[in-house]
Coordinates of C-alpha atoms and ligand atoms in Angstrom, one line a residue:
X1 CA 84.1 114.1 110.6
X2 CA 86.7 116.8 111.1
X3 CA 88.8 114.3 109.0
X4 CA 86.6 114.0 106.3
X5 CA 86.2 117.9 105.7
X6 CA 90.5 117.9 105.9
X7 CA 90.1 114.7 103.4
X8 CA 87.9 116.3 100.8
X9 CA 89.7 119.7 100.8
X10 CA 92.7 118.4 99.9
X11 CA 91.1 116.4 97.1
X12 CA 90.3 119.0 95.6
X13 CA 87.4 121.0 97.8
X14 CA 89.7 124.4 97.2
X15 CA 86.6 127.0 97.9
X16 CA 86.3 125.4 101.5
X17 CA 89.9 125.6 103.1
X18 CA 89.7 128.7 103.9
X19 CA 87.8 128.5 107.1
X20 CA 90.4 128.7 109.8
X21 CA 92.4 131.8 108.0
X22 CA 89.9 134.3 108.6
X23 CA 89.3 133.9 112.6
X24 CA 93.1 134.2 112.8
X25 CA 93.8 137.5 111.2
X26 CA 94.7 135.5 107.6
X27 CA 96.4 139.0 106.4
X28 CA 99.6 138.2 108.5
X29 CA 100.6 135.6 105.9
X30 CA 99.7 132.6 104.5
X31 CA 99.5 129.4 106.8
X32 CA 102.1 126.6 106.9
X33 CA 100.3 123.1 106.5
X34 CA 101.8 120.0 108.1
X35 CA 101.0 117.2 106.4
X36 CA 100.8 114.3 109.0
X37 CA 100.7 110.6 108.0
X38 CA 100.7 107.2 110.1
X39 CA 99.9 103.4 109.2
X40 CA 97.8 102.9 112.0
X41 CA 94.0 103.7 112.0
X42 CA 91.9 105.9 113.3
X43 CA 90.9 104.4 116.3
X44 CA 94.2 103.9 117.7
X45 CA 95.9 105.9 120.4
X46 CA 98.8 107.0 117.8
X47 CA 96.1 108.7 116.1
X48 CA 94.0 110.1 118.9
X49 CA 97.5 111.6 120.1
X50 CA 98.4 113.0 116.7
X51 CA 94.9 114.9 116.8
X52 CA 96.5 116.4 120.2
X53 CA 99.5 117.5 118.4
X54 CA 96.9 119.2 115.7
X55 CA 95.3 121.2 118.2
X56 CA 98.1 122.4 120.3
X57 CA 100.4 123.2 117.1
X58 CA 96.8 125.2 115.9
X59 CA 96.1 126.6 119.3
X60 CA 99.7 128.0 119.5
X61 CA 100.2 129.4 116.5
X62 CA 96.4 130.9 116.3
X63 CA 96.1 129.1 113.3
X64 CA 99.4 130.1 111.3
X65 CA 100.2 125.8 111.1
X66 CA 97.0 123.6 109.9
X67 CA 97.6 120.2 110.5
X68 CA 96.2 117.5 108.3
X69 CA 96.1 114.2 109.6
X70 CA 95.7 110.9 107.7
X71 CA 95.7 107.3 109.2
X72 CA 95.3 103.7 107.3
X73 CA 98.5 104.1 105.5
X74 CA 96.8 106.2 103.3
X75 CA 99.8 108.3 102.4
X76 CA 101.9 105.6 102.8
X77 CA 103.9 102.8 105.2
X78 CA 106.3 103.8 107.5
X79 CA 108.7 103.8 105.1
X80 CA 108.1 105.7 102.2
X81 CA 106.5 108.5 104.1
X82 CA 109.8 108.4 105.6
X83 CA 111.0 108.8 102.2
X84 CA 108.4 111.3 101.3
X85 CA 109.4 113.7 104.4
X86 CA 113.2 113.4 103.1
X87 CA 111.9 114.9 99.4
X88 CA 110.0 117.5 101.4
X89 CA 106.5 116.2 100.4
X90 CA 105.2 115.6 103.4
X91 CA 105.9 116.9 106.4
X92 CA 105.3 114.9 109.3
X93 CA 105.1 110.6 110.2
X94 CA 105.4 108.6 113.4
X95 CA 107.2 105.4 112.3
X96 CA 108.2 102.3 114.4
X97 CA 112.2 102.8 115.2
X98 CA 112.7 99.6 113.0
X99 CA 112.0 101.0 109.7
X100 CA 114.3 103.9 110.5
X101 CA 117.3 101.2 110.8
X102 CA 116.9 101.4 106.7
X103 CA 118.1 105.4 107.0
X104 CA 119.7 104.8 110.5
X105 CA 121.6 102.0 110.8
X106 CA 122.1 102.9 114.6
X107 CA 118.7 102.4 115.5
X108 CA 119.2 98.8 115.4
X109 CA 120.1 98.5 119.1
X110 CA 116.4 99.6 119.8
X111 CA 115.2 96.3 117.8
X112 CA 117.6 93.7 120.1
X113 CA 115.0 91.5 121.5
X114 CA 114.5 91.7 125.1
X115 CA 116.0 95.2 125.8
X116 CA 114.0 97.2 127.5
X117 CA 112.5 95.6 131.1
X118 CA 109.4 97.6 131.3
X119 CA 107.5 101.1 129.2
X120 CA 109.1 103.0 132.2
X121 CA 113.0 102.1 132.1
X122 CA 112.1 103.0 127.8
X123 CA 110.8 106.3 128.5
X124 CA 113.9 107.0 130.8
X125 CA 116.6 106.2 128.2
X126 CA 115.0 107.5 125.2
X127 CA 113.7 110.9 126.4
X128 CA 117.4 111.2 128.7
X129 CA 120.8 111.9 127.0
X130 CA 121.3 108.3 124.6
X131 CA 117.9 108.7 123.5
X132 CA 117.9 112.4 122.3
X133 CA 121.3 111.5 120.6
X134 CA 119.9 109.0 118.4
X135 CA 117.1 111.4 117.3
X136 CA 120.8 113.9 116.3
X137 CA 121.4 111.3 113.9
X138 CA 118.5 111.7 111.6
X139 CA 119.9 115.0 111.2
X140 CA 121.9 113.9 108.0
X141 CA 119.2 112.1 106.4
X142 CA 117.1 115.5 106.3
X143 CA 115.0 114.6 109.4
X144 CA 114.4 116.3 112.4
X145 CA 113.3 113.5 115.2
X146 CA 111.2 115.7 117.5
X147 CA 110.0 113.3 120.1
X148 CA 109.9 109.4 121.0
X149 CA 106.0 108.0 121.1
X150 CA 105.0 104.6 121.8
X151 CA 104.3 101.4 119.8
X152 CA 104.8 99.3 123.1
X153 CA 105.7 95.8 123.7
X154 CA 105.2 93.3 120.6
X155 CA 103.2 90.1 121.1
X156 CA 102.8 87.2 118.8
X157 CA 99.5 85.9 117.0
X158 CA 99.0 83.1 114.9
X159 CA 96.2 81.4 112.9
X160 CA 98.1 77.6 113.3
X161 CA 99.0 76.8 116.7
X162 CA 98.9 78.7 120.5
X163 CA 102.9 79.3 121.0
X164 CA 104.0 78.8 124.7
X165 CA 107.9 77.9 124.2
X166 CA 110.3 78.8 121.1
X167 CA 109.8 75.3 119.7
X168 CA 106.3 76.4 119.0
X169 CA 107.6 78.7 116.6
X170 CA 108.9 76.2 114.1
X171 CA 108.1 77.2 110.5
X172 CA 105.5 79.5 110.7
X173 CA 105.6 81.8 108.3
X174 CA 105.5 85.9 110.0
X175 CA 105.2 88.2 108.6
X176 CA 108.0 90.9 110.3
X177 CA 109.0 94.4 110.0
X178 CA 111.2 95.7 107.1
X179 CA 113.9 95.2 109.4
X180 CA 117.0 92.7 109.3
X181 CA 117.6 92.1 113.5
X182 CA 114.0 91.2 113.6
X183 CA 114.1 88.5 110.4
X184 CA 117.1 87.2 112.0
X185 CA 115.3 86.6 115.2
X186 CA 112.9 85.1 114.2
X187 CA 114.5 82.8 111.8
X188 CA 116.6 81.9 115.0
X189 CA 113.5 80.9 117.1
X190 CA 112.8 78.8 114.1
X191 CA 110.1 80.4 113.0
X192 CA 109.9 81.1 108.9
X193 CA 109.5 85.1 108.7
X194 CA 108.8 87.6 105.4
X195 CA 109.2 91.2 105.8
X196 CA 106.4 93.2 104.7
X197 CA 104.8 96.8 105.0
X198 CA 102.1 97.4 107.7
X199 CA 99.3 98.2 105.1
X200 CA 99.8 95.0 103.5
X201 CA 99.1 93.0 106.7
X202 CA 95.7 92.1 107.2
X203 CA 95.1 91.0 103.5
X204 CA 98.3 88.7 104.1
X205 CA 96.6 87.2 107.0
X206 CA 93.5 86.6 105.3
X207 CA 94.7 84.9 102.4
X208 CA 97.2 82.9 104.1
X209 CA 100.4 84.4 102.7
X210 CA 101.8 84.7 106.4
X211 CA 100.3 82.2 109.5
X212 CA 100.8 85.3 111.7
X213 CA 102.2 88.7 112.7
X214 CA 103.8 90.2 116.0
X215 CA 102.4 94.3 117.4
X216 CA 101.2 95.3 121.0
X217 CA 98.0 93.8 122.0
X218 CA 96.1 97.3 121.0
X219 CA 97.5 97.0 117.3
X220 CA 96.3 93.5 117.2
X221 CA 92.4 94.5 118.4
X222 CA 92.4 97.9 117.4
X223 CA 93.0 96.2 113.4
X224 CA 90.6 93.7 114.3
X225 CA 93.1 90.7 113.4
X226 CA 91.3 88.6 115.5
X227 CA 89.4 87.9 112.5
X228 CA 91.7 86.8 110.7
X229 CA 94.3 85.4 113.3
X230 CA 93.3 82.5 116.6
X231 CA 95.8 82.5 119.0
X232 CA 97.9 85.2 120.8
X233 CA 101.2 84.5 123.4
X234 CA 102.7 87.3 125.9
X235 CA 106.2 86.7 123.8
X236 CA 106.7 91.1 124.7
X237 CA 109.8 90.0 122.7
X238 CA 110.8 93.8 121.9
X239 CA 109.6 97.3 122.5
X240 CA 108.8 99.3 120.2
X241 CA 109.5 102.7 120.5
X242 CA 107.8 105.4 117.7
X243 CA 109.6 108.1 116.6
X244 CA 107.9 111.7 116.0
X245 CA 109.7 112.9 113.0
X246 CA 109.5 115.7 110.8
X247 CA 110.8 116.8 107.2
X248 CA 114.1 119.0 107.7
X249 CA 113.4 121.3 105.1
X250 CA 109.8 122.1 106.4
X251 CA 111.0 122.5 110.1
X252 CA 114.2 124.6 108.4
X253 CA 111.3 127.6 107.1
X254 CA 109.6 127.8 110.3
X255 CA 110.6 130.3 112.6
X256 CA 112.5 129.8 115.7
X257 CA 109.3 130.2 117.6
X258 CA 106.9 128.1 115.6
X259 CA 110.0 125.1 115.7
X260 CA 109.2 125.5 119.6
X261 CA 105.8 125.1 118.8
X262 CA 106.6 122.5 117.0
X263 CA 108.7 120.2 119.4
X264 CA 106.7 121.0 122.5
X265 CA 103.4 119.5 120.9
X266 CA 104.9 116.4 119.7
X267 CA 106.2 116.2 123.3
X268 CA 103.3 116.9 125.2
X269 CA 101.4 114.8 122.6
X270 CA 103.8 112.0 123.2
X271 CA 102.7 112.2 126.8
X272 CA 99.5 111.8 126.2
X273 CA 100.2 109.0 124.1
X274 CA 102.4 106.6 126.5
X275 CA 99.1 107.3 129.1
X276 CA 96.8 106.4 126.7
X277 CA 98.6 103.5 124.6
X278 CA 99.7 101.9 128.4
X279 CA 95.7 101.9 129.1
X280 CA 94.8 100.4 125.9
X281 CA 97.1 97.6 125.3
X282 CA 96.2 96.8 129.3
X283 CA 92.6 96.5 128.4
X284 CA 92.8 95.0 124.9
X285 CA 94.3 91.9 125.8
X286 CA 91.5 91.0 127.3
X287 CA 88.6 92.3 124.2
X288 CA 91.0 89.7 122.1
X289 CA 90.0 87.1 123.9
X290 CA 86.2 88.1 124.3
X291 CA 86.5 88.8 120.1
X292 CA 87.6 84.6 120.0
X293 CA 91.4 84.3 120.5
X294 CA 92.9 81.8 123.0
X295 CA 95.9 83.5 125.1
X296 CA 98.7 81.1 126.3
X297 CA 101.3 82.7 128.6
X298 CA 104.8 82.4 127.7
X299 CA 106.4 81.0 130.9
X300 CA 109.9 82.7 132.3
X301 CA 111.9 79.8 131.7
X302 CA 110.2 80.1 127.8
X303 CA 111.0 83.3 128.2
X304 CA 114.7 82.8 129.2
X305 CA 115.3 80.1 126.1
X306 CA 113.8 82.3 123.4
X307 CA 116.5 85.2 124.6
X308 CA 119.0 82.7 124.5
X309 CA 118.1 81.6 120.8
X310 CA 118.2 85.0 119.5
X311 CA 121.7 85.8 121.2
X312 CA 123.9 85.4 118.6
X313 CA 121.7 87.9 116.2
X314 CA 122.5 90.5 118.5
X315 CA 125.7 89.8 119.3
X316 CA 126.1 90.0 115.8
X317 CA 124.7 93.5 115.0
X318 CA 126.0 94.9 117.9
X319 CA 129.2 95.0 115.6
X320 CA 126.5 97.0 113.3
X321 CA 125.8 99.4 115.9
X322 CA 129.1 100.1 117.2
X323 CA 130.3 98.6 120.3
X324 CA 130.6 102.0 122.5
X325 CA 126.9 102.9 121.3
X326 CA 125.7 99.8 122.2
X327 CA 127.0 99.8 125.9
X328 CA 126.2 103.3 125.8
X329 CA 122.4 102.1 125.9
X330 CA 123.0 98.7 128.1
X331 CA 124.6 101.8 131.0
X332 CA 121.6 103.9 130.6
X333 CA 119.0 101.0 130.6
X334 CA 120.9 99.9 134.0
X335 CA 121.1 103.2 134.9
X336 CA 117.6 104.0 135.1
X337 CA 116.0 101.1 136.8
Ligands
TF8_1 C1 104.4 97.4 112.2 C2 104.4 98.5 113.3 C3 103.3 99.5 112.9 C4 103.7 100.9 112.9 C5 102.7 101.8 112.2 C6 101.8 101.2 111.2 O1 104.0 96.3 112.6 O2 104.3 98.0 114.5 O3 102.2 99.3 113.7 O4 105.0 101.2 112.7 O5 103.3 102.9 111.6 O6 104.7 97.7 111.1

């Protein structure tokens, strides 16, 4: 509901924004708004946590930053709000890493299949020193990465046939990220994959235009795929990490102690979105099944073949990354577990 009332003032409600300015002491200047977008809907923990971020950055700043929150893509995919932060109009997005690869090539090591071992060994490396210097190099394309969130580990679904070994993924048609390591993945499992923007998804699914789709088990409920999609395999092919990212220019005109404000709430709000993303994707494998999808485990050895399939795509943008980088985040990875 608090939504809604956002929703319609900023249609065009102007005589009812006011509310917040005047328990505040509104005379001190005007208030900074932070426009924050994601892809995902409303019922997901990305957009639970972003509603944490909204009341800590209100809290802390009694008011002086409103946050406005949107979900459903409804200012746009991951990639042209990405855009939309760089032209300063909007402020903040939580995109996957993989779309970033488009404005940082670098980012690609964080889309090399089977990288991370668990959500733990992640949050190690990407809050610790590699991690935080990946966020430095949004910096030049007029982004401030403020904090790593999490997408989690991807799982594939299907609408033609369960998929227990890579052979199982011959031509089906996936529908993938806008991102090149994960087309050329997929292609080498065999598989027959079309990038496409998150919002376009479901319709894709419905009509057939794509037999299937890969996202963590709470994407897959949470979007209610399951009634468009039949099957779903443990593949947990890739983590995805989110990135918490803000428009340069905006963070540029804060003060030095409303950019704390800032960074601490996406932060904290990251926190409390690994907890609660970890306890959703646990729980929602099993509501897929109860909401009609079979589940076929993807065996070890399965496991060990599709990695060795997809080798040569990351050998190959390894070169991309830069070797140094890219053993920069193997050390770290075997470092921290
Ligand atoms: C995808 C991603 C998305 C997110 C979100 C919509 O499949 O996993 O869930 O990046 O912003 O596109």
């Amino acid at each position: 509901a608090a939504f809604m009332v956002l929703f319609l003032a900023a249609c065009g409600g102007g005589d009812t924004d006011t509310d917040n300015a005047g328990d505040t002491g509104g005379d001190t200047g005007e208030a900074k708004k932070i426009r924050a977008g994601i892809g995902l809907n409303d019922a997901h923990p990305q957009y639970q946590s972003l509603l944490k971020f909204k009341e800590l950055v209100e809290e802390r700043t009694n008011g002086q930053i409103e946050v406005e929150t949107y979900h459903s893509s409804q200012l746009g995919d991951d990639r042209t709000m990405t855009e939309a932060l760089q032209l300063g109009s909007q402020e903040v997005t939580i995109p996957s890493t993989a779309p970033l690869v488009n404005f940082v090539p670098e980012f690609a090591v964080f889309d090399f299949p089977f990288l991370f071992p668990s959500e733990e060994v992640a949050d190690t490396v990407l809050d610790g020193e590699v991690g935080q210097k990946f966020l430095g190099m949004l910096e030049d394309q007029n982004l401030v990465g403020l904090a790593y969130w999490e997408n989690g580990f991807r799982d594939v679904t299907n609408s033609v046939r369960p998929i227990a070994t890579a052979a199982d993924f011959k031509g089906l048609k996936l529908r993938t990220m806008e991102n090149q390591v994960h087309l050329e993945a997929f292609q080498a499992l065999g598989a027959n994959p079309t990038p496409m923007a998150f919002g376009e998804l479901f319709t894709a699914m419905q009509q057939g235009t794509v037999d299937g789709q890969e996202n963590p088990y709470a994407t897959i409920n949470l979007q209610k795929y399951y009634e468009v999609q039949d099957h779903v395999s443990n593949t947990h092919h890739i983590y995805s990490p989110f990135v918490f990212l803000m428009s340069k220019s905006f963070f540029d005109s804060l003060t030095e102690e409303q950019q704390q404000i800032v960074k601490d709430a996406a932060v904290e709000a990251g926190q409390h979105n690994r907890e609660l993303n970890r306890k959703t994707n646990a729980e929602s494998l099993e509501a897929l099944q109860e909401n009609g999808m079979t589940f076929t485990e993807v065996s070890p050895e399965a496991h060990a073949e599709m990695k060795e399939l997809v080798q040569p795509v990351i050998d190959k943008y390894a070169d991309q990354v830069g070797a140094d980088l890219v053993q920069e985040v193997y050390d770290a990875i075997e470092a921290a577990q």
